[in-house]
Short mmCIF file of C-alpha atoms and ligand atoms in Angstrom, two decimals:
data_model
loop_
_atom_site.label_atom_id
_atom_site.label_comp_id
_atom_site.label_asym_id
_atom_site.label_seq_id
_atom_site.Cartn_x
_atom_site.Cartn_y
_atom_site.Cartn_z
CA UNK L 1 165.41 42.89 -170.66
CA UNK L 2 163.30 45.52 -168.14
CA UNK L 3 164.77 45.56 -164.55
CA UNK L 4 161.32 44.35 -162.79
CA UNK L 5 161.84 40.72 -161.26
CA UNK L 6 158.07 38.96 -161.65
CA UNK L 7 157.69 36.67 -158.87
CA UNK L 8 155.54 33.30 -159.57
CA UNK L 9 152.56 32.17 -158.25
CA UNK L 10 152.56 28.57 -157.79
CA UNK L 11 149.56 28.17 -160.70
CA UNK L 12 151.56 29.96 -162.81
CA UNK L 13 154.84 27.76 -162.18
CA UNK L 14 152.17 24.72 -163.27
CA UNK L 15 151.95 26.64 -166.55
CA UNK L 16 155.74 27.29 -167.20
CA UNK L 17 156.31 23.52 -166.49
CA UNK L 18 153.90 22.56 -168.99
CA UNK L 19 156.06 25.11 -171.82
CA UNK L 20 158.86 23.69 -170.41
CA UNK L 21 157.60 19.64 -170.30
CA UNK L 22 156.51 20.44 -174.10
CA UNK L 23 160.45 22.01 -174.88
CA UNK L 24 162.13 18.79 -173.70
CA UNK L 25 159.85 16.62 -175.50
CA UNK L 26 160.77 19.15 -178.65
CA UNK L 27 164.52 18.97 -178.29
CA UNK L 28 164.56 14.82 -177.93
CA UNK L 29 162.34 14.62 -180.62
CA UNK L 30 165.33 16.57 -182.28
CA UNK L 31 167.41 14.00 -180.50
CA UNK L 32 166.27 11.09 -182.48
CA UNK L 33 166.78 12.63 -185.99
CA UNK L 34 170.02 14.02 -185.07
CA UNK L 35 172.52 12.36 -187.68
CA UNK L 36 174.91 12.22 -190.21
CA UNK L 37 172.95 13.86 -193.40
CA UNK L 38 170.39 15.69 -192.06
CA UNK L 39 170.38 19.58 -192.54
CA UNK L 40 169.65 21.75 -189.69
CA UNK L 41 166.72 23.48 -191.71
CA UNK L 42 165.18 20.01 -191.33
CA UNK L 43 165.44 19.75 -188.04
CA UNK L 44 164.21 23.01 -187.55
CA UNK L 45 160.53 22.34 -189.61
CA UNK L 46 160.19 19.14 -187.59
CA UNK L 47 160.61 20.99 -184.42
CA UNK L 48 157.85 23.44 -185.28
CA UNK L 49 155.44 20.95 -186.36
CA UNK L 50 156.02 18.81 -183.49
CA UNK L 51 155.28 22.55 -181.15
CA UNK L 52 152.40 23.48 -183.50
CA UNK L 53 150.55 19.59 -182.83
CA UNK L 54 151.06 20.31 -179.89
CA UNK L 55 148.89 23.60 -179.82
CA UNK L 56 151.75 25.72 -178.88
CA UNK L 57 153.65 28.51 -179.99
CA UNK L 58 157.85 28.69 -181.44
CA UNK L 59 159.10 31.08 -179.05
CA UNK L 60 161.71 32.03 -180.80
CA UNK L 61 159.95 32.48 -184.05
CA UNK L 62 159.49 36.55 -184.95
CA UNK L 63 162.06 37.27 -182.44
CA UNK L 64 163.02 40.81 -183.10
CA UNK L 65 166.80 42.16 -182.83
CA UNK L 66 166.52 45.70 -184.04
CA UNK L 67 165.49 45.41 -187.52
CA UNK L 68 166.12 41.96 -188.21
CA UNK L 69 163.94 38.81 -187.24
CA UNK L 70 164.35 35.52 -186.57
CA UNK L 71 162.24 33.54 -188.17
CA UNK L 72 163.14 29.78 -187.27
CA UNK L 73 162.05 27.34 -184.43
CA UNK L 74 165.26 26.53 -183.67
CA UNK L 75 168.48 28.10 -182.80
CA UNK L 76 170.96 25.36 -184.15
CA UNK L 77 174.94 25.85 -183.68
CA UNK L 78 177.47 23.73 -184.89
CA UNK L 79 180.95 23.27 -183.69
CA UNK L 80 182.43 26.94 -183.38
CA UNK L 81 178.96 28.30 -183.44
CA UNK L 82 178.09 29.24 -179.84
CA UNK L 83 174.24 29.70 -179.90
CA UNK L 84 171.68 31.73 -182.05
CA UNK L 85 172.96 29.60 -185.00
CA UNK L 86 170.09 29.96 -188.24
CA UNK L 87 169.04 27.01 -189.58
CA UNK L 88 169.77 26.44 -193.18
CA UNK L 89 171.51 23.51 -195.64
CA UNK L 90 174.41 23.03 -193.71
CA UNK L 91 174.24 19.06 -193.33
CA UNK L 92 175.29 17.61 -189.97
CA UNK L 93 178.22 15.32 -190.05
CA UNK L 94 180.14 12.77 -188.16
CA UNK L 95 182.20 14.17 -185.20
CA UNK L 96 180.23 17.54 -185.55
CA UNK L 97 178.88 19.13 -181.93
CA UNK L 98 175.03 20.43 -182.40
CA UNK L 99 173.96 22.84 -179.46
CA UNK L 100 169.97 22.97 -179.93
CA UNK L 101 168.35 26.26 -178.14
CA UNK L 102 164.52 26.01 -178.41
CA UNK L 103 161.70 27.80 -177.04
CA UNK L 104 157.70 27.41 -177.09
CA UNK L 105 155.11 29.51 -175.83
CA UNK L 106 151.87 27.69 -174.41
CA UNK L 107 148.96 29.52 -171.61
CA UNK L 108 150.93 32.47 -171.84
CA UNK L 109 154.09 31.41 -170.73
CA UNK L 110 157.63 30.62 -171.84
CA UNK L 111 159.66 27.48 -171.40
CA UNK L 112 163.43 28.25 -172.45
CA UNK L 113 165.52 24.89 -173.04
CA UNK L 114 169.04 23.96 -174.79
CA UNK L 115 170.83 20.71 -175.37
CA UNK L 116 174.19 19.97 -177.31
CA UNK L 117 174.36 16.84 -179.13
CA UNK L 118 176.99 14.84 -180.43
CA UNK L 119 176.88 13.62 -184.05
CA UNK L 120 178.65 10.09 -184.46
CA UNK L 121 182.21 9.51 -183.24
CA UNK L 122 183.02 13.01 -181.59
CA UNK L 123 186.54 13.35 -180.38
CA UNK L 124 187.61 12.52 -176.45
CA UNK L 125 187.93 16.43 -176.10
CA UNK L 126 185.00 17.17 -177.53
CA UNK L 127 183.29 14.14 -175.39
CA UNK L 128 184.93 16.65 -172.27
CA UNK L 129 183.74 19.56 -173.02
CA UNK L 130 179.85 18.65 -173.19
CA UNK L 131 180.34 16.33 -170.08
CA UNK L 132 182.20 19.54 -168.38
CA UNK L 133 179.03 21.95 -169.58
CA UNK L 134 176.62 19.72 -168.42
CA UNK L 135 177.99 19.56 -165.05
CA UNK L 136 178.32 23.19 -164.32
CA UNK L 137 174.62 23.42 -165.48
CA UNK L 138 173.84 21.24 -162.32
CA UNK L 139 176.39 22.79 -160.36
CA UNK L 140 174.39 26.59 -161.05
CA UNK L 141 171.25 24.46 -160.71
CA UNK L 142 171.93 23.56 -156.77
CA UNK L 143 172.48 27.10 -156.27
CA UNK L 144 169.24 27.89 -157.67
CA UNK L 145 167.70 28.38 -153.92
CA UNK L 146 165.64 31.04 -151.72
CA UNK L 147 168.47 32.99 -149.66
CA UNK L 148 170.86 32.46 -152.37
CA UNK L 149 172.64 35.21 -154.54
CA UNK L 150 172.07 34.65 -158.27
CA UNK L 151 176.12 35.19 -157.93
CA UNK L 152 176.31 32.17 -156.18
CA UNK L 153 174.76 30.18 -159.82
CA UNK L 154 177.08 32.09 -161.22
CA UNK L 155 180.31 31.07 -158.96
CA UNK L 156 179.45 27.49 -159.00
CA UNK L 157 179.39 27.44 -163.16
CA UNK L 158 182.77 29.47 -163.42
CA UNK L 159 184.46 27.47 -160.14
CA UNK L 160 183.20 24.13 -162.14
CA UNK L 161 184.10 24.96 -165.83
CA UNK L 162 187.29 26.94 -165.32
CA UNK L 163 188.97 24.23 -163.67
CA UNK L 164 189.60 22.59 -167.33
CA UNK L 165 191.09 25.97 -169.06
CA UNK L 166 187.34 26.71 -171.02
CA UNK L 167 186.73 29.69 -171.85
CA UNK L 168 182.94 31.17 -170.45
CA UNK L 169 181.00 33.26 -172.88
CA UNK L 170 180.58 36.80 -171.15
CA UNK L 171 177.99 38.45 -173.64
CA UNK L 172 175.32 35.89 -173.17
CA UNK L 173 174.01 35.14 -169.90
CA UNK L 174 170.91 33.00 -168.28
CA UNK L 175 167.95 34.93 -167.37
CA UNK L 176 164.00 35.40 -165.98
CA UNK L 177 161.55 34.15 -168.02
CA UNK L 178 157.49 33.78 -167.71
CA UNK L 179 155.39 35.70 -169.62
CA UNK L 180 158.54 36.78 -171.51
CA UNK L 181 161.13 35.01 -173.01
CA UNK L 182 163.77 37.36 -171.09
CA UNK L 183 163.35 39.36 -168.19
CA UNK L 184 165.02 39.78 -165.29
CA UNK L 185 167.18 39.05 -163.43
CA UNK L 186 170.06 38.10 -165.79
CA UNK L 187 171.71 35.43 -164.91
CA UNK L 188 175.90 35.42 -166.05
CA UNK L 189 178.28 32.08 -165.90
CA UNK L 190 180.58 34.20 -164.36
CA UNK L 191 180.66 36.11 -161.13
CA UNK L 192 181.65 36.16 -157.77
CA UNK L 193 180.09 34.65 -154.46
CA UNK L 194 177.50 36.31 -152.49
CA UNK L 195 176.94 38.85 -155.39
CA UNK L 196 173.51 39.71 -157.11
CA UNK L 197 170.05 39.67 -156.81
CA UNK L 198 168.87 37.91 -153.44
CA UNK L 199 166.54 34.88 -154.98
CA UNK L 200 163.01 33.80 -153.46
CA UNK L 201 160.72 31.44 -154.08
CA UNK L 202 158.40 32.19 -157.07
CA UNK L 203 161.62 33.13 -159.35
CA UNK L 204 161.76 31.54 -162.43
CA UNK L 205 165.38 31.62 -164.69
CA UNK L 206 167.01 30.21 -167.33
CA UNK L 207 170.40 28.89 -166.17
CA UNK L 208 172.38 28.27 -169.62
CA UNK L 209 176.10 28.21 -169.65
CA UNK L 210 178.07 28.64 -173.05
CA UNK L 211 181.39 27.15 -172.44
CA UNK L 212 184.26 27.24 -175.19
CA UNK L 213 187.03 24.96 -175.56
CA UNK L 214 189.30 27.59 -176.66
CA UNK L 215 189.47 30.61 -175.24
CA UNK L 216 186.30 32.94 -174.30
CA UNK L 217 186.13 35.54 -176.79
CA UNK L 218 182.90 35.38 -179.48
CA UNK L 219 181.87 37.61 -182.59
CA UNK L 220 178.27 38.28 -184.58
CA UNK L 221 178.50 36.46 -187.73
CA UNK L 222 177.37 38.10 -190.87
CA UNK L 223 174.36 36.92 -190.87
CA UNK L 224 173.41 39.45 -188.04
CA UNK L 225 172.39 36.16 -185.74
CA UNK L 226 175.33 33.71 -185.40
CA UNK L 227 177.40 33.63 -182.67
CA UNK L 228 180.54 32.00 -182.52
CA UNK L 229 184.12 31.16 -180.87
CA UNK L 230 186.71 33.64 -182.19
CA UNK L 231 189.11 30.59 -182.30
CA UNK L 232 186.91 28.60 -183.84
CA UNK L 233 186.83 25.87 -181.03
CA UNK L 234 184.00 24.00 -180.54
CA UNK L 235 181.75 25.49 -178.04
CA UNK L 236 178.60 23.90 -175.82
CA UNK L 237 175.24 25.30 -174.45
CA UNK L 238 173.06 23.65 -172.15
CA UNK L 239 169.78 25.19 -170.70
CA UNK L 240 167.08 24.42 -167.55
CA UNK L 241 164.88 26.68 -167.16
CA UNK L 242 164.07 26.26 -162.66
CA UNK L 243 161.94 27.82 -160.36
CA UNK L 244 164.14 28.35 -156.88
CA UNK L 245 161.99 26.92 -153.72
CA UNK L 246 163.38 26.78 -150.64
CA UNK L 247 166.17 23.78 -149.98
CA UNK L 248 166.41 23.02 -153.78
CA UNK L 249 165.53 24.41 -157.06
CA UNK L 250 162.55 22.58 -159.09
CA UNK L 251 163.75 22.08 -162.54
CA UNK L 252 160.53 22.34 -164.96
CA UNK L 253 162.87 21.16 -167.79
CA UNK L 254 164.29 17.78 -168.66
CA UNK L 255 166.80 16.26 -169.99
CA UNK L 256 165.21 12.60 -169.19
CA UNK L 257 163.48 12.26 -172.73
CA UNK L 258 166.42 12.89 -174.66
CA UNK L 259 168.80 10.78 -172.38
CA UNK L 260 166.18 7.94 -173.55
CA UNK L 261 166.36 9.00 -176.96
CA UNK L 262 170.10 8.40 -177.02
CA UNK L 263 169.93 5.39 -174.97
CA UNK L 264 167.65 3.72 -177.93
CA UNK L 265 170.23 5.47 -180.56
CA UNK L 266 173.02 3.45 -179.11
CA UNK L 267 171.54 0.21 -178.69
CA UNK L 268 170.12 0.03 -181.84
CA UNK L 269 173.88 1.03 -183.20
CA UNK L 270 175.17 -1.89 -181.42
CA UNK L 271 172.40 -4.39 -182.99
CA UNK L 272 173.47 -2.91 -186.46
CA UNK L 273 177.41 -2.94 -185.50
MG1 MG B 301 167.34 28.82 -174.82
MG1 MG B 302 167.52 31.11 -172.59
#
């Protein structure tokens, strides 16, 4: 990640919302295959045909760490698995906790977007935790405003999450994005007040707490990607990406798609008992 904040121009905002319109529709068309059976590799080659129909790029596809690559669509973590899980044959089952990371690049520009999903009957703790990591998304969100410090996204996230005894990821943090996936500023779920990079209007970040049940500490998995809760609590990731205005932040994600998607999910449930 260089050190150079890029400032937006409004027509260029237009474009990231359209990357990030096409990411939400992505991740809830995720949403509705997300059950008991399915592997994650699945999920992962409908996401990137649903991106490709829709003339766009995977973002995250050819995404080079050193010498490795990633070559998936998706980042898809289960339970303990924090975020950049691989897809593969695992096959999702009842009471699991799915965090889906996705990115696609369209005009030239990124749109950056996570959601975790629950897989049947989760437990009431587990129910807590994404209800607790979804909140301190908003929480960062409102702070996500011209004058602001990008430590005050960061206070609001910790103030909100800590309160419950979760544990907040240190080595991954939000971040700038436009014509790259990540530049800067980075944006940590941690910090204090006041602190940071003074925001304007025309910045456009990636807000994305990881939040552990357990306690904070993560590792690399072998697999060079995989990163997951040392404890091997279940752990949740949600993502906006938002461009601060003055007042309030314009999120150019949604979540609106998928919160229809599971809306459908459950009534049909109840029709079937
Ligand atoms: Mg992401
Ligand atoms: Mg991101």
């Amino acid at each position: 990640m260089g050190k150079t904040i890029y400032l937006k121009t409004n027509e260029e905002i237009e474009l990231i919302r359209e990357s990030c319109w096409l990411v939400s529709k992505t991740i809830s068309e995720i949403g509705k295959h997300i059950k008991e059976g399915i592997s994650t590799i699945e999920l992962d080659r409908i996401a990137e045909e649903f991106i490709r129909d829709n003339r766009a790029k995977p973002a995250f596809k050819g995404y080079r760490k050193g010498n490795s690559i990633f070559d998936y669509t998706l980042c898809v973590s289960v339970n303990e698995q924090v975020v950049h899980g691989i897809p593969g044959s695992y096959v999702l089952k009842n009471g699991d906790v799915v965090s889906v990371d996705c990115g696609v690049l369209k005009n030239g520009f990124y749109g950056d977007s996570a959601y975790t999903f629950a897989v049947g009957e989760i437990s009431d703790e587990a129910k807590q935790l994404l209800r607790v990591t979804l909140e301190s998304l908003y929480k960062g969100v409102e702070n996500a405003v011209a004058g602001k410090r990008v430590g005050d996204i960061s206070n609001a996230v910790e103030e909100h999450v800590s309160r419950f005894g979760y544990g907040i990821v240190r080595e991954l943090v939000g971040h700038g994005i436009g014509r790259s996936l990540h530049e800067a500023p980075e944006v940590p779920n941690y910090g204090k007040r006041g602190s940071g990079v003074r925001m304007e209007e025309g910045l456009v970040i990636a807000i994305e707490p990881m939040i552990n049940m357990g306690k904070r500490d993560v590792k690399v998995e072998r697999d060079g990607w995989t990163v997951s809760a040392v404890d091997r609590k279940p752990s949740a990731h949600f993502e906006h990406t938002v461009a601060v205005k003055k007042g309030s932040a314009d999120i150019l994600t949604t979540f609106e798609f998928i919160e229809q998607e599971l809306k459908l999910k459950t009534e049909k449930s109840a029709v079937n008992g």
